[in-house]
PDB file of C-alpha atoms in Angstrom:
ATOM      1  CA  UNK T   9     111.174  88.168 117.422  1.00 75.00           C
ATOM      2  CA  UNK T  10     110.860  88.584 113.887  1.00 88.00           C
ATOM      3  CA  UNK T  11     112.603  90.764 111.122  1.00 91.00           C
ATOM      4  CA  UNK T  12     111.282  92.258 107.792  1.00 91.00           C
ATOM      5  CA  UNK T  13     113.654  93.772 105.515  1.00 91.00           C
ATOM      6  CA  UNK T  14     112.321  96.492 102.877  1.00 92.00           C
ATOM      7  CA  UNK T  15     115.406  96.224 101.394  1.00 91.00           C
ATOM      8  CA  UNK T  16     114.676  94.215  98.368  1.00 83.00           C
ATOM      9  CA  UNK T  17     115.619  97.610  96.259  1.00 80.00           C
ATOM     10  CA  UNK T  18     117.509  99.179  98.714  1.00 87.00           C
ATOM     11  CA  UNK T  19     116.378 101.743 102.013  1.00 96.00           C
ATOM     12  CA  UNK T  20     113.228 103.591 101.718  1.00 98.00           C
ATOM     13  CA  UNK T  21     113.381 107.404 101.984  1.00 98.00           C
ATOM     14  CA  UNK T  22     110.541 109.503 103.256  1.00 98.00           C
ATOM     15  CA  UNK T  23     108.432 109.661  99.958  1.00 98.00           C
ATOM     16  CA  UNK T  24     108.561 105.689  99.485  1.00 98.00           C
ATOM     17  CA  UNK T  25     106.473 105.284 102.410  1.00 98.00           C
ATOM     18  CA  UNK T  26     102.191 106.093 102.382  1.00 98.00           C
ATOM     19  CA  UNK T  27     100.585 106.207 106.018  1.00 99.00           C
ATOM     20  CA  UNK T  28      96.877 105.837 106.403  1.00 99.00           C
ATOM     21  CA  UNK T  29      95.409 106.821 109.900  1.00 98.00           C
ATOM     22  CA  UNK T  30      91.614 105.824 110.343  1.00 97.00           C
ATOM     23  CA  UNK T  31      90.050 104.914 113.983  1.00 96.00           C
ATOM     24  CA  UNK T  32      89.401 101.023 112.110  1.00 97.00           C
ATOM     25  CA  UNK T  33      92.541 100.509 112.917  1.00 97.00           C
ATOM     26  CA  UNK T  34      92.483 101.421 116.628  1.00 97.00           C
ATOM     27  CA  UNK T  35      93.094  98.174 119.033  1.00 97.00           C
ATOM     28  CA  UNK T  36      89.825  96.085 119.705  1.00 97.00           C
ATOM     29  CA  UNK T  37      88.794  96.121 122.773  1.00 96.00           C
ATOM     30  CA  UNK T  38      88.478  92.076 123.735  1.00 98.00           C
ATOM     31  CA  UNK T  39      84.786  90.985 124.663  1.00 97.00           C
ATOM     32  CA  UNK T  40      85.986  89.773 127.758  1.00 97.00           C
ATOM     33  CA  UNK T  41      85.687  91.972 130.720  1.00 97.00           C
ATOM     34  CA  UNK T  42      87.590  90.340 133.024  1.00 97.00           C
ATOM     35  CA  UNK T  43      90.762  89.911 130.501  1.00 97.00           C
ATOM     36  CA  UNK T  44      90.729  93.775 129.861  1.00 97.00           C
ATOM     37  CA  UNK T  45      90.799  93.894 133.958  1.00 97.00           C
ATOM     38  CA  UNK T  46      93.487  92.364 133.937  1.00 97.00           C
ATOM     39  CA  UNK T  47      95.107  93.992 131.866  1.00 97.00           C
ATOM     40  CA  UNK T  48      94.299  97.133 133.526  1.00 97.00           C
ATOM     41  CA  UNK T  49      95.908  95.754 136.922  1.00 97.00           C
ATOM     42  CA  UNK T  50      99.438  94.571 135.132  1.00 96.00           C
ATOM     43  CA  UNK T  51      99.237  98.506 134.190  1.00 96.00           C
ATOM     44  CA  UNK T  52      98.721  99.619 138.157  1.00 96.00           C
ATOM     45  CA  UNK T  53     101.226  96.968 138.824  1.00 94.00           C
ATOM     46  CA  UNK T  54     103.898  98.342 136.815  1.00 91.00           C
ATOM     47  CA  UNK T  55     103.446 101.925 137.542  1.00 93.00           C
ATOM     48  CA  UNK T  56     103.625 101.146 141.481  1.00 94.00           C
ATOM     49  CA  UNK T  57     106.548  99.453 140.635  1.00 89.00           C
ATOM     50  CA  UNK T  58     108.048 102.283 138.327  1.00 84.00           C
ATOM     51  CA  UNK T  59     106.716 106.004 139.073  1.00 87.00           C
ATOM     52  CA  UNK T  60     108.124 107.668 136.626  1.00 83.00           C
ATOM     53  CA  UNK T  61     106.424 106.182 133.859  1.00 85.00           C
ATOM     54  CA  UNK T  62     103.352 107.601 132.293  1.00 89.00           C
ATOM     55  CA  UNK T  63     100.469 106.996 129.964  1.00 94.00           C
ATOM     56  CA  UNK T  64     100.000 108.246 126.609  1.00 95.00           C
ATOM     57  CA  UNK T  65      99.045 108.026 123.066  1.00 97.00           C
ATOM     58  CA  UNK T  66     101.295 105.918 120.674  1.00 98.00           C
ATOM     59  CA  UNK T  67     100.565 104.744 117.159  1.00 98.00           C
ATOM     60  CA  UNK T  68      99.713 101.845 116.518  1.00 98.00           C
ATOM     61  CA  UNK T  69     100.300  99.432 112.810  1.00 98.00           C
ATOM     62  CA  UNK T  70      97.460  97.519 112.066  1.00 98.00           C
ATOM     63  CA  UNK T  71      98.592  96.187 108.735  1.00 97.00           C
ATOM     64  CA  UNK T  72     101.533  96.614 106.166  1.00 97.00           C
ATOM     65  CA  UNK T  73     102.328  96.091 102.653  1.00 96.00           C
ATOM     66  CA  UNK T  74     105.424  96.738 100.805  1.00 96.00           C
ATOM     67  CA  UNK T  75     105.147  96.500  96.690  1.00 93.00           C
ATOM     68  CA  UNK T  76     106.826  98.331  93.916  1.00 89.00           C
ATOM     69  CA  UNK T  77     109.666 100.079  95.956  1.00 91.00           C
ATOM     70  CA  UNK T  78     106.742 102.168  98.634  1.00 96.00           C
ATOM     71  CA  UNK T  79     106.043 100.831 101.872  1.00 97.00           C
ATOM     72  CA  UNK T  80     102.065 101.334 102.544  1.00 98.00           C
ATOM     73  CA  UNK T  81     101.374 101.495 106.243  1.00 98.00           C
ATOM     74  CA  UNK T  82      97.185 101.486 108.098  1.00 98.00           C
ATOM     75  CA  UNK T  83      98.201 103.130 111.745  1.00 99.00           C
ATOM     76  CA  UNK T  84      95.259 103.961 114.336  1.00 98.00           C
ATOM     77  CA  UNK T  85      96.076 105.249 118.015  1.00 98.00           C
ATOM     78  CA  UNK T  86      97.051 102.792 121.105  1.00 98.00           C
ATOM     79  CA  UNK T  87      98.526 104.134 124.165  1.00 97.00           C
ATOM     80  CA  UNK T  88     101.181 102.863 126.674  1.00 95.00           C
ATOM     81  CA  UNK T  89      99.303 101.764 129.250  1.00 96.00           C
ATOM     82  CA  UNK T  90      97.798  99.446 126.082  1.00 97.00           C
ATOM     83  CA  UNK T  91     101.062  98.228 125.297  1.00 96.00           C
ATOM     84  CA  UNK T  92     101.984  97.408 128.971  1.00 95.00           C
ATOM     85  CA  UNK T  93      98.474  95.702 129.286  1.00 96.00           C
ATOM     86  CA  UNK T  94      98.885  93.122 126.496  1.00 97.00           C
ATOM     87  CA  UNK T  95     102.487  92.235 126.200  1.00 94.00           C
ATOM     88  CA  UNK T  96     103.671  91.564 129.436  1.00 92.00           C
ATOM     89  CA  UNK T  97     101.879  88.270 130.746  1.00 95.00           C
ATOM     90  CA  UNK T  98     102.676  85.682 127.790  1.00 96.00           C
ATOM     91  CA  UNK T  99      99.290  83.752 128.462  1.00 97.00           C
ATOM     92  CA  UNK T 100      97.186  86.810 128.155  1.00 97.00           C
ATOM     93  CA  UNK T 101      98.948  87.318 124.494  1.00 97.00           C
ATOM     94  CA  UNK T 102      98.368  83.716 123.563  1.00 97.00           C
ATOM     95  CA  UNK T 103      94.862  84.589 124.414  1.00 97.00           C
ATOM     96  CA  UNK T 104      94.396  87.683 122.805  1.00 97.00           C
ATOM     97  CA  UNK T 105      96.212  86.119 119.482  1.00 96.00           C
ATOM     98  CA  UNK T 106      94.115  83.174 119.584  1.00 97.00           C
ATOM     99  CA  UNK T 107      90.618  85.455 119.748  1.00 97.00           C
ATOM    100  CA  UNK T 108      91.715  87.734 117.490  1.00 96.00           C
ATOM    101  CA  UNK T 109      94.668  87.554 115.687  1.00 96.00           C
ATOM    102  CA  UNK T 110      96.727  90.624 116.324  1.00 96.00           C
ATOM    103  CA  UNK T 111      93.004  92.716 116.183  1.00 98.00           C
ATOM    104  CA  UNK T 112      93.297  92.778 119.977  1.00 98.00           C
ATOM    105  CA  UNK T 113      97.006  93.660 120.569  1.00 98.00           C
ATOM    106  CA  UNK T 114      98.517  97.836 121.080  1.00 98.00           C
ATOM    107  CA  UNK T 115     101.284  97.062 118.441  1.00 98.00           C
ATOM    108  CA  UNK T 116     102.677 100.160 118.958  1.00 98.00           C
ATOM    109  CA  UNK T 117     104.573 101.931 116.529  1.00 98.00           C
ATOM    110  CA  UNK T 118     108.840 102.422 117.592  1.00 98.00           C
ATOM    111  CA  UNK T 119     111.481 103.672 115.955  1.00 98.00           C
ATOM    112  CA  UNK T 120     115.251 102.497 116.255  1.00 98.00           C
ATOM    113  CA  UNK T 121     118.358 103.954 114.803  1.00 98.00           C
ATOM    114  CA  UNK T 122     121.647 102.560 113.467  1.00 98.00           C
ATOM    115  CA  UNK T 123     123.681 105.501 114.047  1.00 99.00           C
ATOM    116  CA  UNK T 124     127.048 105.417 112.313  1.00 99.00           C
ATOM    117  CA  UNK T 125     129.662 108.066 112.976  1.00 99.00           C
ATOM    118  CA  UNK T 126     132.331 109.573 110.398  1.00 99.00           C
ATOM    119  CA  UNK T 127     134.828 107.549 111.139  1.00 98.00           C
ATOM    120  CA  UNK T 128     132.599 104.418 110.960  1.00 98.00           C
ATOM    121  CA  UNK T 129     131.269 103.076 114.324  1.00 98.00           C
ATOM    122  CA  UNK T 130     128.253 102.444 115.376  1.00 99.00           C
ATOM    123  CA  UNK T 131     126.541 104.077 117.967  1.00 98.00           C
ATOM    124  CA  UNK T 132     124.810 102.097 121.225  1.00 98.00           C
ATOM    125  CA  UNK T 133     123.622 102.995 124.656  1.00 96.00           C
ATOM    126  CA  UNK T 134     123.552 101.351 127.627  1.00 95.00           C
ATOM    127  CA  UNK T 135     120.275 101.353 129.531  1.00 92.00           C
ATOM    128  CA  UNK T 136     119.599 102.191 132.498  1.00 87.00           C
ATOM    129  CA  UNK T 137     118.020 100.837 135.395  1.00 82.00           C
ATOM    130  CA  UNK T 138     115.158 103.143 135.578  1.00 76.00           C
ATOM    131  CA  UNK T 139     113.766 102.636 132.226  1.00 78.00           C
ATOM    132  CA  UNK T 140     110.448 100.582 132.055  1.00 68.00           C
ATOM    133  CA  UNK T 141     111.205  98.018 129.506  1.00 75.00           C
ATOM    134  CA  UNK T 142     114.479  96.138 128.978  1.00 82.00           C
ATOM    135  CA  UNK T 143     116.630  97.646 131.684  1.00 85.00           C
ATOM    136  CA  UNK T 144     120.484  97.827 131.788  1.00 90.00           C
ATOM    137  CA  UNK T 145     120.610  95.871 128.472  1.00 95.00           C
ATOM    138  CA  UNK T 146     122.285  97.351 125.248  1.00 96.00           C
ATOM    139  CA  UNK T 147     120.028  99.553 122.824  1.00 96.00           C
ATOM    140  CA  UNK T 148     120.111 101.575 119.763  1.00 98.00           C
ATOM    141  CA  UNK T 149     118.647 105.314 120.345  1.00 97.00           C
ATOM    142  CA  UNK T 150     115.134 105.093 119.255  1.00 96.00           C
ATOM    143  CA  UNK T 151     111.451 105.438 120.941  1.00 95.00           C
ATOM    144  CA  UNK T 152     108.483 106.166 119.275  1.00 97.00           C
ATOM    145  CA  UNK T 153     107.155 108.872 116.878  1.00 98.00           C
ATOM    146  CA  UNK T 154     104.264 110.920 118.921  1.00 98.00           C
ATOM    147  CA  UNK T 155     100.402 111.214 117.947  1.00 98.00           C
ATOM    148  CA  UNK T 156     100.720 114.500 120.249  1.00 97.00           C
ATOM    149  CA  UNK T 157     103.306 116.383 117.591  1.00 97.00           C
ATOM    150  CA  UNK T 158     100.540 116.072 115.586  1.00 97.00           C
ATOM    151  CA  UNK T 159      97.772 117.011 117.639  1.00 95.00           C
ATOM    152  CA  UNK T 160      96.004 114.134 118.609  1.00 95.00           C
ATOM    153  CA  UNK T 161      95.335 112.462 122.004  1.00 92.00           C
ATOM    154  CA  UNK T 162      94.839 108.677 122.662  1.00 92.00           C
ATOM    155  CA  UNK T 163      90.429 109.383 121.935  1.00 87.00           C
ATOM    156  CA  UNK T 164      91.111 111.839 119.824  1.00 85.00           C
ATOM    157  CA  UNK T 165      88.175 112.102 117.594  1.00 88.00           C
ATOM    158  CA  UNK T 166      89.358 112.920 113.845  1.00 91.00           C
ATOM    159  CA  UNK T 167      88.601 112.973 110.464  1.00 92.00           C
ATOM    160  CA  UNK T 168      91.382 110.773 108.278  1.00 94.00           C
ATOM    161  CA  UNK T 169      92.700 112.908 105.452  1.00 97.00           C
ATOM    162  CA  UNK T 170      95.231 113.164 103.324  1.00 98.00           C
ATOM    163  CA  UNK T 171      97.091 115.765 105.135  1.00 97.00           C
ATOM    164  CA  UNK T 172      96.699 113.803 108.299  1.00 98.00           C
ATOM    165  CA  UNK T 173      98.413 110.795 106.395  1.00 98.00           C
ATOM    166  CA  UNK T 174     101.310 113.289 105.091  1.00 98.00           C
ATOM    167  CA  UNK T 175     101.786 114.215 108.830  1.00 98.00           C
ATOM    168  CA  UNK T 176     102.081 110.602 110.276  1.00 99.00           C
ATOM    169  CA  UNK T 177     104.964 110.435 107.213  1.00 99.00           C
ATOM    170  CA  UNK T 178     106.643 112.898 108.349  1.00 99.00           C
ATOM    171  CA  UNK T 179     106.395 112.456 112.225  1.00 99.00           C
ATOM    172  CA  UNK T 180     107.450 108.523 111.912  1.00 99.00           C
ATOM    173  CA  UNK T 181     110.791 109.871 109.905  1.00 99.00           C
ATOM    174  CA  UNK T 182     111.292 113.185 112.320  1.00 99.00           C
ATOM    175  CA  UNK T 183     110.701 110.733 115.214  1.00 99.00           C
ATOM    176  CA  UNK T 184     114.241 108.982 114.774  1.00 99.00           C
ATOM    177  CA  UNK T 185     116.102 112.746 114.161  1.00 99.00           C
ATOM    178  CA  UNK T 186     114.750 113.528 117.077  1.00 98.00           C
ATOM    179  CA  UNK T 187     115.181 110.558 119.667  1.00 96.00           C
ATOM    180  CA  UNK T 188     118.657 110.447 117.823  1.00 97.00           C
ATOM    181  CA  UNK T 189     119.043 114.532 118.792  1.00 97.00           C
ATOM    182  CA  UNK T 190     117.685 113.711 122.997  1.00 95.00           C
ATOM    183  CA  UNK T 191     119.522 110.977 123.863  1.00 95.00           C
ATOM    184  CA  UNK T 192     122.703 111.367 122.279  1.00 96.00           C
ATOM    185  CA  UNK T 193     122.653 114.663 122.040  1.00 96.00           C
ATOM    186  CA  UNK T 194     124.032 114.859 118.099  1.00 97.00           C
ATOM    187  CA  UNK T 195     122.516 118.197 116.614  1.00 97.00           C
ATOM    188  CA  UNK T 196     119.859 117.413 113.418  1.00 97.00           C
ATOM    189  CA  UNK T 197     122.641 119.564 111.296  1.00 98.00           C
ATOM    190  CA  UNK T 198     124.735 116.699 112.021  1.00 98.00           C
ATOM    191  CA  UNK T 199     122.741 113.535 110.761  1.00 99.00           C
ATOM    192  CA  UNK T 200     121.905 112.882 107.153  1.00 98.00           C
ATOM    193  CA  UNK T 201     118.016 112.257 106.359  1.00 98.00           C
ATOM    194  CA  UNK T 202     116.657 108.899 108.050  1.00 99.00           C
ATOM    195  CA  UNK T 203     116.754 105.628 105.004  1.00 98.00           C
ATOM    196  CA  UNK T 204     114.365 103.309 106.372  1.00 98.00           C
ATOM    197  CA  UNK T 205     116.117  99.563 106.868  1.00 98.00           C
ATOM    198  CA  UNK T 206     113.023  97.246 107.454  1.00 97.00           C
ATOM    199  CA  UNK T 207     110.793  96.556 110.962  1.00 96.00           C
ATOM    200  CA  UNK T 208     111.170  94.282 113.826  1.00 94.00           C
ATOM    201  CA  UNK T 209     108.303  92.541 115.641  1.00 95.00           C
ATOM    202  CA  UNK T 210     109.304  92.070 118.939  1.00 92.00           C
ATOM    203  CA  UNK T 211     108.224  89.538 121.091  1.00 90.00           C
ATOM    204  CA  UNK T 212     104.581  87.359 120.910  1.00 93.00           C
ATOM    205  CA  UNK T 213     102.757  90.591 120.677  1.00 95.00           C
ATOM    206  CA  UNK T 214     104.091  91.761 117.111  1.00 95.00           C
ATOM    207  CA  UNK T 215     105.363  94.684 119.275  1.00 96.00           C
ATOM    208  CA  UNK T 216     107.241  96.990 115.876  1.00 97.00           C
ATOM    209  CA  UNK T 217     109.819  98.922 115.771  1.00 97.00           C
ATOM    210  CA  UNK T 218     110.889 100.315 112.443  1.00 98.00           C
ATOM    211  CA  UNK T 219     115.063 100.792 112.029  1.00 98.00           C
ATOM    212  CA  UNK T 220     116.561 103.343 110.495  1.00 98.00           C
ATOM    213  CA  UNK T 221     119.954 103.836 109.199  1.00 98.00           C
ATOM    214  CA  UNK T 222     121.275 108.007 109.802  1.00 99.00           C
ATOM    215  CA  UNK T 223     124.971 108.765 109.338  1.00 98.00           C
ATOM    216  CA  UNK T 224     126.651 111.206 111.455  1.00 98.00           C
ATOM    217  CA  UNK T 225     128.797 113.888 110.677  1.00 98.00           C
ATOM    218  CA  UNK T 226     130.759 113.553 114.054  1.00 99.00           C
ATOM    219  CA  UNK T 227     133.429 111.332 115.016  1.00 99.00           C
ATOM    220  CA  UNK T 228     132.738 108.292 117.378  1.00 98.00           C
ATOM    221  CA  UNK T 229     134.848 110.969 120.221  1.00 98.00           C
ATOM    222  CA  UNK T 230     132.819 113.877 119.106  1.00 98.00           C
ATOM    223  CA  UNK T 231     129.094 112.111 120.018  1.00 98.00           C
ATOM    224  CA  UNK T 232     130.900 110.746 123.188  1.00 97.00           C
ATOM    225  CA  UNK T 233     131.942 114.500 124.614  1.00 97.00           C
ATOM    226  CA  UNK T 234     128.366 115.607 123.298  1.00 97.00           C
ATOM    227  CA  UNK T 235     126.442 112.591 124.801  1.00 95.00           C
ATOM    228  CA  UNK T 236     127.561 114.107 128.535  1.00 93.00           C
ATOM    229  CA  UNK T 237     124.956 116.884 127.862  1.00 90.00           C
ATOM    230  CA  UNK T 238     122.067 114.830 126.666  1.00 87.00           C
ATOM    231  CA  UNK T 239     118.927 115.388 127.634  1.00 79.00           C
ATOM    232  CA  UNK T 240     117.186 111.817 128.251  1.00 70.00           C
ATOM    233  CA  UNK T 241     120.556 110.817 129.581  1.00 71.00           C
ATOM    234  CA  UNK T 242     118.753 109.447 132.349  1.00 76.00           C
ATOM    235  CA  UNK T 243     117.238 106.482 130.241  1.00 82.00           C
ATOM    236  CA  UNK T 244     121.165 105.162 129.733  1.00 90.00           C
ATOM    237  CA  UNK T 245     124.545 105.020 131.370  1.00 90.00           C
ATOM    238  CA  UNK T 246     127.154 104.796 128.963  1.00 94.00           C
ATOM    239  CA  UNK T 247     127.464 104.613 124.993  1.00 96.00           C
ATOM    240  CA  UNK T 248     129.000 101.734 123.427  1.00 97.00           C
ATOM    241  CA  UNK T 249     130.635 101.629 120.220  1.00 97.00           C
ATOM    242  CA  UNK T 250     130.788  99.029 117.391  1.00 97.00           C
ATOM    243  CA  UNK T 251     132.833  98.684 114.087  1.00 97.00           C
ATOM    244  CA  UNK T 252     130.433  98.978 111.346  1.00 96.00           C
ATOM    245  CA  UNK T 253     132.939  96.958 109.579  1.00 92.00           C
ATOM    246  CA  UNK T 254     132.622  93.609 112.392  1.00 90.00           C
ATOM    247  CA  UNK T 255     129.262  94.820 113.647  1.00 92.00           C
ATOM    248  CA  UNK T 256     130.976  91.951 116.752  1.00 90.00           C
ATOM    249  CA  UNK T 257     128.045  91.861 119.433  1.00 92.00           C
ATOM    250  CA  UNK T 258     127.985  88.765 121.276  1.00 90.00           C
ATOM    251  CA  UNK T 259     129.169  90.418 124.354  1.00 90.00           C
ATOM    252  CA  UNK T 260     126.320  92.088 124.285  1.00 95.00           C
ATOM    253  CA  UNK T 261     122.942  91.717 125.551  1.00 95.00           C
ATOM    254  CA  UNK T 262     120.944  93.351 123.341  1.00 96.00           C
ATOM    255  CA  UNK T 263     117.340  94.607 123.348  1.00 94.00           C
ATOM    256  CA  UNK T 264     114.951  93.115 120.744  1.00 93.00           C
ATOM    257  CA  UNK T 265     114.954  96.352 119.035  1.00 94.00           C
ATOM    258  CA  UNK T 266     118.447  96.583 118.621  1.00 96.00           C
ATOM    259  CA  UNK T 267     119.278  93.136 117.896  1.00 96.00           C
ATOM    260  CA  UNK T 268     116.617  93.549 114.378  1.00 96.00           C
ATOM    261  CA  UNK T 269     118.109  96.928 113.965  1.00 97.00           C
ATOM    262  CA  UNK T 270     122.049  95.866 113.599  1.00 97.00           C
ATOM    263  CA  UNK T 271     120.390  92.744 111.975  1.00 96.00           C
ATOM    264  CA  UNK T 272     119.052  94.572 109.438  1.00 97.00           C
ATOM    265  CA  UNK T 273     121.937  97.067 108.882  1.00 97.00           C
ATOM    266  CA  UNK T 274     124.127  94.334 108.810  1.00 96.00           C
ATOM    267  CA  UNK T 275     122.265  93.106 105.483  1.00 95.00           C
ATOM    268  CA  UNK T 276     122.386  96.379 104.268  1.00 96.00           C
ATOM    269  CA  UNK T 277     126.367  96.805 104.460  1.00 94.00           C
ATOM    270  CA  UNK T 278     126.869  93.764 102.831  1.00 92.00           C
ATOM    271  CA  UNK T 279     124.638  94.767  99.862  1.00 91.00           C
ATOM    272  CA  UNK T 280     126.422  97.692  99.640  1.00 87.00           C
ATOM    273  CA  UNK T 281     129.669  95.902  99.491  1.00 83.00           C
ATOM    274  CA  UNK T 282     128.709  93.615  96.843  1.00 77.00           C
TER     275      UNK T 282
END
């Protein structure tokens, strides 16, 4: 796992950060047919193993760049059965990285909060034994922002445009509100706009998931009585809360997402206190 902070002049805000969609940077197919078999039968395996997940269309970063305070982003379109196919066997990703780089890799596109409450803790969830990655480990809320909400399909045929681009914007910052708003179950009238902390690429396969910091207008016992009515409550068990003055989680095992996520808020309270 690796961290990238973008806060060299502080968090970005939604008009700091430039999306370009364009089917170049859709995942490569590899030239080998029997690799992409393969990874076609880890993707059976897993949803024998786990019903209740599904395919669909994710984004997908092929490159980033951040200069002068904006954060330039090239996304294309991946789907989860993509992401399943080429980061869960560790020699197929040495293979694909050392054909390709990361050209033949989903690199999906996630989001992760750091949710902290009025009266300063932060907010974490415990997952779940029926979620599909990282079960009954400690996570942030996140998940991913959705090609659907824009109208596209994992396929989808498009022209890039610049009102595309503006939509991908908005989506990957509305993502987080929203994920924030299902799982927890803390109204959008409650959280401030999303400041974007910096990325985390999980794992061999670059896997990123861009943290954001969102403070709440609710106490840490006013998410907690809302949290019993969430509506993905099924992906969790319990919340957990943190001091956002200790930020203390080595009791914890922690998801790759969160782990960046806190890292990178962590880093951004102590700039703030300096």
């Amino acid at each position: 796992m690796s961290v990238e902070s973008f806060l060299a002049s502080g968090p970005l805000a939604q008009h700091q950060v430039v999306i370009e969609l364009t089917p170049a940077s859709n995942r490569l197919k590899h030239p080998s047919e029997a690799l992409e078999q393969a990874m076609d039968a880890l993707w059976q395996e897993k949803v024998t193993a786990q019903p209740q997940i599904f395919d669909g269309a994710k984004f997908r970063l092929a490159t980033s760049e951040l200069a002068a305070g904006h954060l330039r982003l090239s996304w294309g379109l991946t789907s989860y059965k993509e992401y399943i196919g080429t980061c869960s066997r560790p020699d197929i990703v040495a293979q694909l990285h050392r054909d390709g780089g990361t050209l033949h890799l989903s690199r999906k596109v996630g989001v992760a909060a750091a949710l902290v409450t009025a009266d300063n803790k932060v907010v974490l969830l415990q997952r779940s034994s029926a979620v599909g990655a990282y079960p009954n480990m400690a996570d942030v809320p996140g998940g991913h922002p959705e090609p659907s909400n824009i109208g596209l399909a994992f396929g989808s045929e498009y022209l890039p445009s610049d009102e595309l681009n503006a939509r991908c914007v908005a989506e990957l910052f509305d993502s987080i509100t929203a994920e924030v708003e299902e799982e927890v179950n803390v109204p959008r009238s409650a959280l401030s706009p999303p400041l974007l902390l910096g990325v985390t690429l999980q794992g061999a396969a670059e896997t990123p998931s861009y943290a954001f910091l969102l403070h709440c207008k609710l106490t840490a016992a006013q998410v907690a009585a809302r949290y019993q009515d969430a509506k993905d409550q099924y992906e969790s068990s319990h919340l957990i809360y943190l001091s956002a003055d200790a930020l203390n989680t080595e009791a914890l095992k922690l998801t790759p997402s969160a782990a960046g996520c806190l890292g990178l808020l962590r880093v951004y309270l102590e700039q703030a206190r300096m």
